[in-house]
Amino acid sequence: MQKPYKFHKLRGFLSNFASKITGMASSEQIFDHATLKQFTYDVFLKIGCPPDHAQLATEVLLSADLRGIDSHGVARLSGYVRLWEAGRVNTKPNIKIVHETASTAVVDGDAGLGLVVAPKAMEIAIAKAKQVGSGWVSVKNSNHFGIAGYHTLMAVKQDMIGMAMTNASPLVAPTFATERMLGTNPIAVAIPAGKQPPFVGDMATTTAANGKLEILQRKNKQAPLGWIQDKDGKPSSNPHELKEGGALIPLGSDPEHGSHKGYVLGSIVDIFSAVLSGANYGPWVPPFVSFLAPPADPVGEGIGHFLGALRIDAFRPADEFKHHMDNWITRFRKTKTIAGQEKVLIPGDPEREMEAIRMKEGIPLNNNVLNDLKVLAEKLGLDI
């Protein structure tokens, strides 16, 4: 029997910390992690996922909320359901390798949830790395795969370096352009250490991910300049700009501040994820939102991912490497800071600290997200 949802107040520390990381507002309620996990699992079962797939999809999705990446957690749950309703997600996919060598593979996700397809592909990469030192898997015919960092951490658990990237809905204008050609196309790398926690770099190749705009929309706040441009290519702070023909901006914001570098990074992700696998790329990538139909002239199948695993001892003894990673991390933590800053962070620190807090104190959900989940619960006959 489903447990009742537990709401309680955050301690001051969590409130202050979360406001820095996610812009947490007072119009939020706290969900117990275990209960939210059960609800999410039940939703995936309701749309036809086998229990093991529902459990995996839930774990990937909730990992985003736990790590403070609220834009990619349960706030997207109803979006996945709408894609399923539109016939664009197969909840019982036959995920298979369609081409491979000793160290590489192309995986057909059979239109499955990216939350399931990507971890399965990473398992293949890890298995190949165990055999030959490294494994590289390019995926086609998939969907949105949640946070890239989750997939990279799978490799860390095996004493390997993990890499993950994916292309996404075309919302980004290349430098000097007004047409939307690329997605936010994240790149993630996770590297194990010894006594120190792992290095986890997980970032979009845009100044800000689209999910950050969605959070601002829910909170009726303006976007910082440098995140988006209007349909004519002029800077904008309107978080609804994408609905009016505007575009997200590559990492670096404008040409004077290096947006061409973000454009290059996003392009690399698109090519590795899709041109290499046979997925759709550039403006042909199907949109995440269900109310927009995929392009009528696809150049591939679904969206694409690229995942990799490197066995450390294929390069040098693992203990030796992790000792030096500890040294690297320790030295960077001791970096002299600018006035007013307490310490230099190591990539992965904020998310790891947030996960520890939210596992204990609960996961805050914006009231708009909560209302969305209530509608979803009613639609699927679940009790919230």
Short mmCIF file of C-alpha atoms in Angstrom, two decimals:
data_model
loop_
_atom_site.label_atom_id
_atom_site.label_comp_id
_atom_site.label_asym_id
_atom_site.label_seq_id
_atom_site.Cartn_x
_atom_site.Cartn_y
_atom_site.Cartn_z
CA MET A 1 0.00 0.00 0.00
CA GLN A 2 1.31 3.43 -0.93
CA LYS A 3 2.52 5.46 2.03
CA PRO A 4 1.07 8.94 2.65
CA TYR A 5 3.27 11.83 1.65
CA LYS A 6 5.20 13.48 4.44
CA PHE A 7 5.69 17.23 4.41
CA HIS A 8 7.88 19.04 6.92
CA LYS A 9 10.00 22.14 7.26
CA LEU A 10 13.58 22.41 6.08
CA ARG A 11 16.21 23.43 8.55
CA GLY A 12 17.81 26.81 7.97
CA PHE A 13 20.98 25.30 6.57
CA LEU A 14 19.16 23.41 3.84
CA SER A 15 17.11 26.48 3.01
CA ASN A 16 20.17 28.68 2.63
CA PHE A 17 22.17 26.08 0.74
CA ALA A 18 19.34 25.19 -1.64
CA SER A 19 18.60 28.82 -2.41
CA LYS A 20 22.17 29.24 -3.64
CA ILE A 21 22.13 26.12 -5.77
CA THR A 22 18.57 26.00 -7.10
CA GLY A 23 16.98 29.33 -6.24
CA MET A 24 14.58 27.65 -3.83
CA ALA A 25 11.53 29.77 -3.08
CA SER A 26 9.23 29.77 -0.06
CA SER A 27 6.32 28.52 -2.22
CA GLU A 28 7.58 24.95 -2.03
CA GLN A 29 6.72 21.85 -0.07
CA ILE A 30 8.99 19.04 1.06
CA PHE A 31 8.56 15.44 -0.04
CA ASP A 32 10.06 12.52 1.78
CA HIS A 33 12.47 10.85 -0.66
CA ALA A 34 11.15 7.31 -0.20
CA THR A 35 7.56 8.37 -0.77
CA LEU A 36 8.36 10.46 -3.81
CA LYS A 37 10.33 7.51 -5.14
CA GLN A 38 7.32 5.22 -4.68
CA PHE A 39 5.02 7.64 -6.49
CA THR A 40 7.42 8.00 -9.42
CA TYR A 41 7.84 4.23 -9.64
CA ASP A 42 4.05 3.80 -9.69
CA VAL A 43 3.76 6.32 -12.53
CA PHE A 44 6.26 4.43 -14.68
CA LEU A 45 4.43 1.16 -13.94
CA LYS A 46 1.13 2.77 -14.95
CA ILE A 47 2.44 3.71 -18.39
CA GLY A 48 3.58 0.15 -19.02
CA CYS A 49 7.21 -0.05 -17.91
CA PRO A 50 8.32 -3.48 -16.65
CA PRO A 51 9.18 -3.33 -12.93
CA ASP A 52 12.96 -3.35 -13.51
CA HIS A 53 12.70 -0.53 -16.04
CA ALA A 54 10.37 1.45 -13.78
CA GLN A 55 12.82 1.07 -10.91
CA LEU A 56 15.78 2.17 -13.04
CA ALA A 57 13.93 5.15 -14.54
CA THR A 58 12.85 6.21 -11.05
CA GLU A 59 16.39 5.99 -9.71
CA VAL A 60 17.80 8.09 -12.56
CA LEU A 61 15.06 10.71 -12.29
CA LEU A 62 15.21 11.02 -8.48
CA SER A 63 19.00 11.29 -8.58
CA ALA A 64 18.54 14.69 -10.20
CA ASP A 65 16.26 15.93 -7.39
CA LEU A 66 18.57 14.56 -4.73
CA ARG A 67 21.59 16.27 -6.26
CA GLY A 68 19.78 19.62 -6.51
CA ILE A 69 19.28 19.54 -10.27
CA ASP A 70 15.56 20.18 -9.93
CA SER A 71 15.08 20.98 -13.62
CA HIS A 72 15.76 17.33 -14.56
CA GLY A 73 13.94 15.48 -11.79
CA VAL A 74 10.26 14.81 -11.12
CA ALA A 75 9.46 18.20 -12.65
CA ARG A 76 9.89 16.36 -15.97
CA LEU A 77 7.84 13.30 -15.00
CA SER A 78 4.63 14.49 -16.66
CA GLY A 79 6.65 15.34 -19.77
CA TYR A 80 7.71 11.71 -20.15
CA VAL A 81 4.10 10.62 -19.68
CA ARG A 82 2.90 13.03 -22.35
CA LEU A 83 5.50 11.67 -24.78
CA TRP A 84 4.20 8.18 -24.05
CA GLU A 85 0.63 9.36 -24.66
CA ALA A 86 1.74 10.82 -27.98
CA GLY A 87 3.18 7.45 -29.00
CA ARG A 88 6.76 8.71 -28.96
CA VAL A 89 8.02 6.57 -26.06
CA ASN A 90 8.07 2.78 -26.06
CA THR A 91 7.85 1.59 -22.46
CA LYS A 92 8.79 -1.99 -23.38
CA PRO A 93 11.79 -1.42 -25.66
CA ASN A 94 14.00 -4.10 -27.13
CA ILE A 95 17.34 -2.39 -26.45
CA LYS A 96 19.99 -4.03 -28.60
CA ILE A 97 23.47 -3.69 -30.07
CA VAL A 98 23.27 -3.22 -33.83
CA HIS A 99 27.00 -2.90 -34.52
CA GLU A 100 30.10 -3.48 -32.41
CA THR A 101 33.82 -4.09 -32.13
CA ALA A 102 35.83 -5.15 -29.09
CA SER A 103 35.77 -1.63 -27.66
CA THR A 104 32.80 0.06 -29.38
CA ALA A 105 29.10 -0.44 -29.97
CA VAL A 106 26.08 1.24 -31.50
CA VAL A 107 22.90 0.67 -29.48
CA ASP A 108 19.35 0.98 -30.79
CA GLY A 109 17.15 2.14 -27.92
CA ASP A 110 13.91 1.16 -29.69
CA ALA A 111 12.32 4.51 -28.72
CA GLY A 112 12.62 3.63 -25.04
CA LEU A 113 12.94 6.02 -22.13
CA GLY A 114 16.43 7.49 -22.19
CA LEU A 115 16.33 7.02 -18.41
CA VAL A 116 16.55 3.28 -19.14
CA VAL A 117 18.40 3.17 -22.48
CA ALA A 118 21.43 5.21 -21.36
CA PRO A 119 22.23 3.14 -18.23
CA LYS A 120 21.93 -0.03 -20.30
CA ALA A 121 24.35 1.46 -22.83
CA MET A 122 26.77 2.43 -20.05
CA GLU A 123 26.67 -1.15 -18.78
CA ILE A 124 27.84 -2.23 -22.24
CA ALA A 125 30.63 0.37 -22.21
CA ILE A 126 31.76 -0.83 -18.78
CA ALA A 127 31.72 -4.47 -19.85
CA LYS A 128 33.88 -3.65 -22.87
CA ALA A 129 36.27 -1.61 -20.73
CA LYS A 130 36.71 -4.57 -18.40
CA GLN A 131 37.77 -6.66 -21.37
CA VAL A 132 39.93 -4.31 -23.43
CA GLY A 133 40.58 -1.20 -21.31
CA SER A 134 37.93 1.14 -22.68
CA GLY A 135 34.38 0.98 -23.95
CA TRP A 136 32.56 3.48 -26.16
CA VAL A 137 28.88 3.32 -27.00
CA SER A 138 26.91 5.59 -29.30
CA VAL A 139 23.13 5.37 -28.99
CA LYS A 140 20.31 6.08 -31.43
CA ASN A 141 16.52 5.90 -31.22
CA SER A 142 16.34 7.05 -27.59
CA ASN A 143 14.74 9.85 -25.59
CA HIS A 144 15.75 12.35 -22.89
CA PHE A 145 18.13 10.55 -20.49
CA GLY A 146 17.94 12.67 -17.33
CA ILE A 147 21.15 14.02 -15.79
CA ALA A 148 24.35 12.98 -17.54
CA GLY A 149 26.19 12.70 -14.23
CA TYR A 150 24.17 9.65 -13.16
CA HIS A 151 25.51 7.59 -16.05
CA THR A 152 29.12 8.60 -15.50
CA LEU A 153 28.99 7.62 -11.83
CA MET A 154 28.12 4.07 -12.89
CA ALA A 155 31.68 3.79 -14.22
CA VAL A 156 33.21 5.29 -11.07
CA LYS A 157 31.70 2.44 -9.05
CA GLN A 158 33.78 0.09 -11.20
CA ASP A 159 37.04 2.01 -10.68
CA MET A 160 36.69 3.59 -14.11
CA ILE A 161 36.41 7.06 -15.56
CA GLY A 162 32.95 7.64 -16.99
CA MET A 163 31.85 9.97 -19.78
CA ALA A 164 28.36 10.78 -21.00
CA MET A 165 26.83 13.22 -23.42
CA THR A 166 23.56 13.60 -25.31
CA ASN A 167 22.00 15.81 -27.91
CA ALA A 168 18.64 17.40 -27.18
CA SER A 169 15.76 19.51 -28.49
CA PRO A 170 17.03 22.27 -30.81
CA LEU A 171 16.70 25.40 -28.67
CA VAL A 172 20.16 26.90 -29.14
CA ALA A 173 21.28 29.37 -31.79
CA PRO A 174 24.88 29.05 -33.00
CA THR A 175 27.09 32.11 -32.60
CA PHE A 176 25.96 34.89 -35.01
CA ALA A 177 22.65 33.05 -35.70
CA THR A 178 18.97 33.44 -34.88
CA GLU A 179 17.88 29.95 -35.98
CA ARG A 180 17.74 27.23 -33.34
CA MET A 181 20.06 24.42 -34.41
CA LEU A 182 21.45 22.66 -31.32
CA GLY A 183 20.29 21.39 -27.96
CA THR A 184 21.74 22.22 -24.58
CA ASN A 185 23.87 19.11 -25.26
CA PRO A 186 25.45 18.34 -21.88
CA ILE A 187 28.85 16.78 -21.23
CA ALA A 188 29.65 14.87 -18.04
CA VAL A 189 32.85 13.26 -16.80
CA ALA A 190 33.24 11.42 -13.48
CA ILE A 191 36.67 10.46 -12.15
CA PRO A 192 37.28 8.28 -9.07
CA ALA A 193 39.64 9.31 -6.31
CA GLY A 194 40.95 7.54 -3.20
CA LYS A 195 40.06 9.13 0.12
CA GLN A 196 38.45 12.11 -1.59
CA PRO A 197 34.99 11.94 -3.22
CA PRO A 198 34.98 11.60 -7.01
CA PHE A 199 35.37 14.51 -9.41
CA VAL A 200 32.03 14.88 -11.22
CA GLY A 201 31.80 17.51 -13.93
CA ASP A 202 28.28 17.72 -15.41
CA MET A 203 27.40 20.76 -17.50
CA ALA A 204 25.32 21.98 -20.39
CA THR A 205 27.11 23.54 -23.33
CA THR A 206 24.82 26.55 -23.05
CA THR A 207 25.09 29.39 -20.55
CA ALA A 208 22.08 27.87 -18.80
CA ALA A 209 19.99 24.76 -19.43
CA ASN A 210 16.37 25.09 -20.56
CA GLY A 211 15.25 23.61 -17.26
CA LYS A 212 16.59 26.69 -15.48
CA LEU A 213 14.21 28.82 -17.58
CA GLU A 214 11.34 26.53 -16.59
CA ILE A 215 12.21 27.07 -12.92
CA LEU A 216 12.20 30.86 -13.43
CA GLN A 217 8.83 30.61 -15.20
CA ARG A 218 7.33 28.77 -12.23
CA LYS A 219 8.66 31.44 -9.88
CA ASN A 220 7.72 34.42 -12.10
CA LYS A 221 11.32 35.63 -12.19
CA GLN A 222 13.39 37.18 -14.98
CA ALA A 223 16.41 35.46 -16.52
CA PRO A 224 19.89 36.98 -16.22
CA LEU A 225 21.13 38.61 -19.40
CA GLY A 226 23.36 36.22 -21.30
CA TRP A 227 21.07 33.20 -21.04
CA ILE A 228 18.72 33.81 -23.96
CA GLN A 229 18.17 35.99 -26.99
CA ASP A 230 14.97 37.10 -28.75
CA LYS A 231 13.94 36.08 -32.27
CA ASP A 232 16.11 38.83 -33.72
CA GLY A 233 19.20 37.79 -31.78
CA LYS A 234 19.03 40.57 -29.20
CA PRO A 235 19.71 39.88 -25.48
CA SER A 236 16.59 39.14 -23.44
CA SER A 237 15.68 38.45 -19.82
CA ASN A 238 12.21 37.05 -20.61
CA PRO A 239 12.17 33.40 -19.42
CA HIS A 240 9.32 32.73 -21.91
CA GLU A 241 11.41 33.91 -24.85
CA LEU A 242 11.68 30.44 -26.40
CA LYS A 243 7.90 30.38 -26.88
CA GLU A 244 8.20 33.61 -28.84
CA GLY A 245 10.84 32.46 -31.30
CA GLY A 246 13.92 33.24 -29.23
CA ALA A 247 16.82 30.92 -28.50
CA LEU A 248 19.17 29.80 -25.77
CA ILE A 249 22.75 31.02 -26.12
CA PRO A 250 25.87 28.82 -26.25
CA LEU A 251 28.24 28.75 -23.27
CA GLY A 252 30.03 32.10 -23.12
CA SER A 253 26.84 34.06 -23.93
CA ASP A 254 27.87 36.53 -26.67
CA PRO A 255 30.67 36.45 -29.28
CA GLU A 256 32.79 38.89 -27.25
CA HIS A 257 32.79 36.46 -24.32
CA GLY A 258 33.49 33.27 -26.26
CA SER A 259 30.09 31.91 -27.31
CA HIS A 260 31.84 30.25 -30.25
CA LYS A 261 33.48 27.90 -27.71
CA GLY A 262 30.12 26.77 -26.36
CA TYR A 263 28.90 26.41 -29.95
CA VAL A 264 31.86 24.14 -30.73
CA LEU A 265 31.30 22.02 -27.61
CA GLY A 266 27.60 21.62 -28.39
CA SER A 267 28.44 20.64 -31.95
CA ILE A 268 30.91 17.97 -30.78
CA VAL A 269 28.23 16.46 -28.54
CA ASP A 270 25.73 16.46 -31.42
CA ILE A 271 28.15 14.69 -33.77
CA PHE A 272 29.35 12.09 -31.24
CA SER A 273 25.80 11.38 -30.04
CA ALA A 274 23.91 11.36 -33.30
CA VAL A 275 25.93 11.59 -36.52
CA LEU A 276 28.05 8.72 -35.20
CA SER A 277 25.10 6.56 -34.10
CA GLY A 278 22.43 7.27 -36.69
CA ALA A 279 20.18 9.39 -34.48
CA ASN A 280 18.68 12.73 -35.50
CA TYR A 281 21.01 15.70 -35.21
CA GLY A 282 20.90 19.50 -35.32
CA PRO A 283 17.43 20.91 -36.09
CA TRP A 284 16.04 17.42 -36.78
CA VAL A 285 16.22 16.31 -33.12
CA PRO A 286 12.66 15.59 -31.88
CA PRO A 287 11.49 18.08 -29.24
CA PHE A 288 10.99 16.93 -25.66
CA VAL A 289 7.60 18.64 -25.47
CA SER A 290 4.79 16.48 -26.79
CA PHE A 291 2.75 19.33 -28.26
CA LEU A 292 5.42 19.87 -30.94
CA ALA A 293 5.61 17.12 -33.54
CA PRO A 294 9.01 15.74 -34.56
CA PRO A 295 10.34 17.09 -37.88
CA ALA A 296 8.60 15.58 -40.89
CA ASP A 297 11.93 14.89 -42.61
CA PRO A 298 14.05 13.03 -40.02
CA VAL A 299 17.68 12.26 -40.80
CA GLY A 300 17.96 9.51 -38.19
CA GLU A 301 16.15 7.71 -35.38
CA GLY A 302 15.19 9.41 -32.11
CA ILE A 303 17.79 11.32 -30.13
CA GLY A 304 21.34 10.15 -29.51
CA HIS A 305 23.75 9.64 -26.63
CA PHE A 306 27.44 8.88 -26.34
CA LEU A 307 28.83 7.05 -23.32
CA GLY A 308 32.30 5.89 -22.43
CA ALA A 309 34.19 4.03 -19.71
CA LEU A 310 37.95 3.95 -19.27
CA ARG A 311 39.62 1.45 -16.97
CA ILE A 312 42.21 3.37 -14.95
CA ASP A 313 44.65 0.49 -14.79
CA ALA A 314 44.76 0.49 -18.58
CA PHE A 315 46.86 3.66 -18.14
CA ARG A 316 48.56 3.34 -14.75
CA PRO A 317 48.00 1.43 -11.49
CA ALA A 318 44.61 2.42 -10.08
CA ASP A 319 45.87 3.03 -6.53
CA GLU A 320 48.65 5.25 -7.85
CA PHE A 321 46.20 7.23 -9.96
CA LYS A 322 43.73 7.68 -7.10
CA HIS A 323 46.52 8.83 -4.78
CA HIS A 324 47.37 11.57 -7.26
CA MET A 325 43.68 12.43 -7.73
CA ASP A 326 43.49 12.91 -3.96
CA ASN A 327 46.51 15.18 -4.19
CA TRP A 328 44.97 17.10 -7.11
CA ILE A 329 41.68 17.61 -5.26
CA THR A 330 43.35 18.53 -1.96
CA ARG A 331 45.58 21.11 -3.60
CA PHE A 332 42.71 22.71 -5.49
CA ARG A 333 40.67 22.90 -2.29
CA LYS A 334 43.52 24.93 -0.78
CA THR A 335 43.56 27.45 -3.64
CA LYS A 336 43.68 31.03 -2.45
CA THR A 337 40.20 32.52 -2.85
CA ILE A 338 38.95 35.94 -3.83
CA ALA A 339 37.57 38.19 -1.10
CA GLY A 340 34.31 36.98 0.40
CA GLN A 341 34.59 33.39 -0.84
CA GLU A 342 35.06 30.60 1.64
CA LYS A 343 36.65 27.93 -0.56
CA VAL A 344 37.21 26.67 -4.07
CA LEU A 345 34.76 23.92 -4.99
CA ILE A 346 35.65 20.71 -6.76
CA PRO A 347 33.20 19.72 -9.53
CA GLY A 348 30.59 17.51 -7.90
CA ASP A 349 30.88 19.07 -4.41
CA PRO A 350 27.58 21.04 -4.40
CA GLU A 351 25.57 18.10 -5.76
CA ARG A 352 27.13 15.61 -3.33
CA GLU A 353 26.48 17.86 -0.34
CA MET A 354 22.95 18.53 -1.51
CA GLU A 355 22.27 14.81 -1.87
CA ALA A 356 23.28 14.17 1.73
CA ILE A 357 20.98 16.97 2.92
CA ARG A 358 17.98 15.99 0.82
CA MET A 359 18.22 12.31 1.71
CA LYS A 360 17.83 13.38 5.33
CA GLU A 361 15.59 16.44 5.09
CA GLY A 362 13.52 15.72 1.99
CA ILE A 363 13.16 17.06 -1.54
CA PRO A 364 11.56 20.49 -2.09
CA LEU A 365 9.01 20.72 -4.89
CA ASN A 366 7.75 23.97 -6.31
CA ASN A 367 3.98 24.25 -5.90
CA ASN A 368 3.51 24.42 -9.67
CA VAL A 369 5.39 21.11 -10.00
CA LEU A 370 3.34 19.63 -7.16
CA ASN A 371 0.10 20.69 -8.85
CA ASP A 372 1.35 19.11 -12.06
CA LEU A 373 1.99 15.85 -10.19
CA LYS A 374 -1.51 15.97 -8.67
CA VAL A 375 -3.01 16.25 -12.16
CA LEU A 376 -0.82 13.36 -13.27
CA ALA A 377 -1.90 11.27 -10.27
CA GLU A 378 -5.58 11.88 -11.03
CA LYS A 379 -5.08 11.01 -14.69
CA LEU A 380 -3.36 7.72 -13.88
CA GLY A 381 -5.58 6.79 -10.94
CA LEU A 382 -2.90 7.14 -8.27
CA ASP A 383 -3.44 8.45 -4.77
CA ILE A 384 -1.46 11.54 -3.84
#
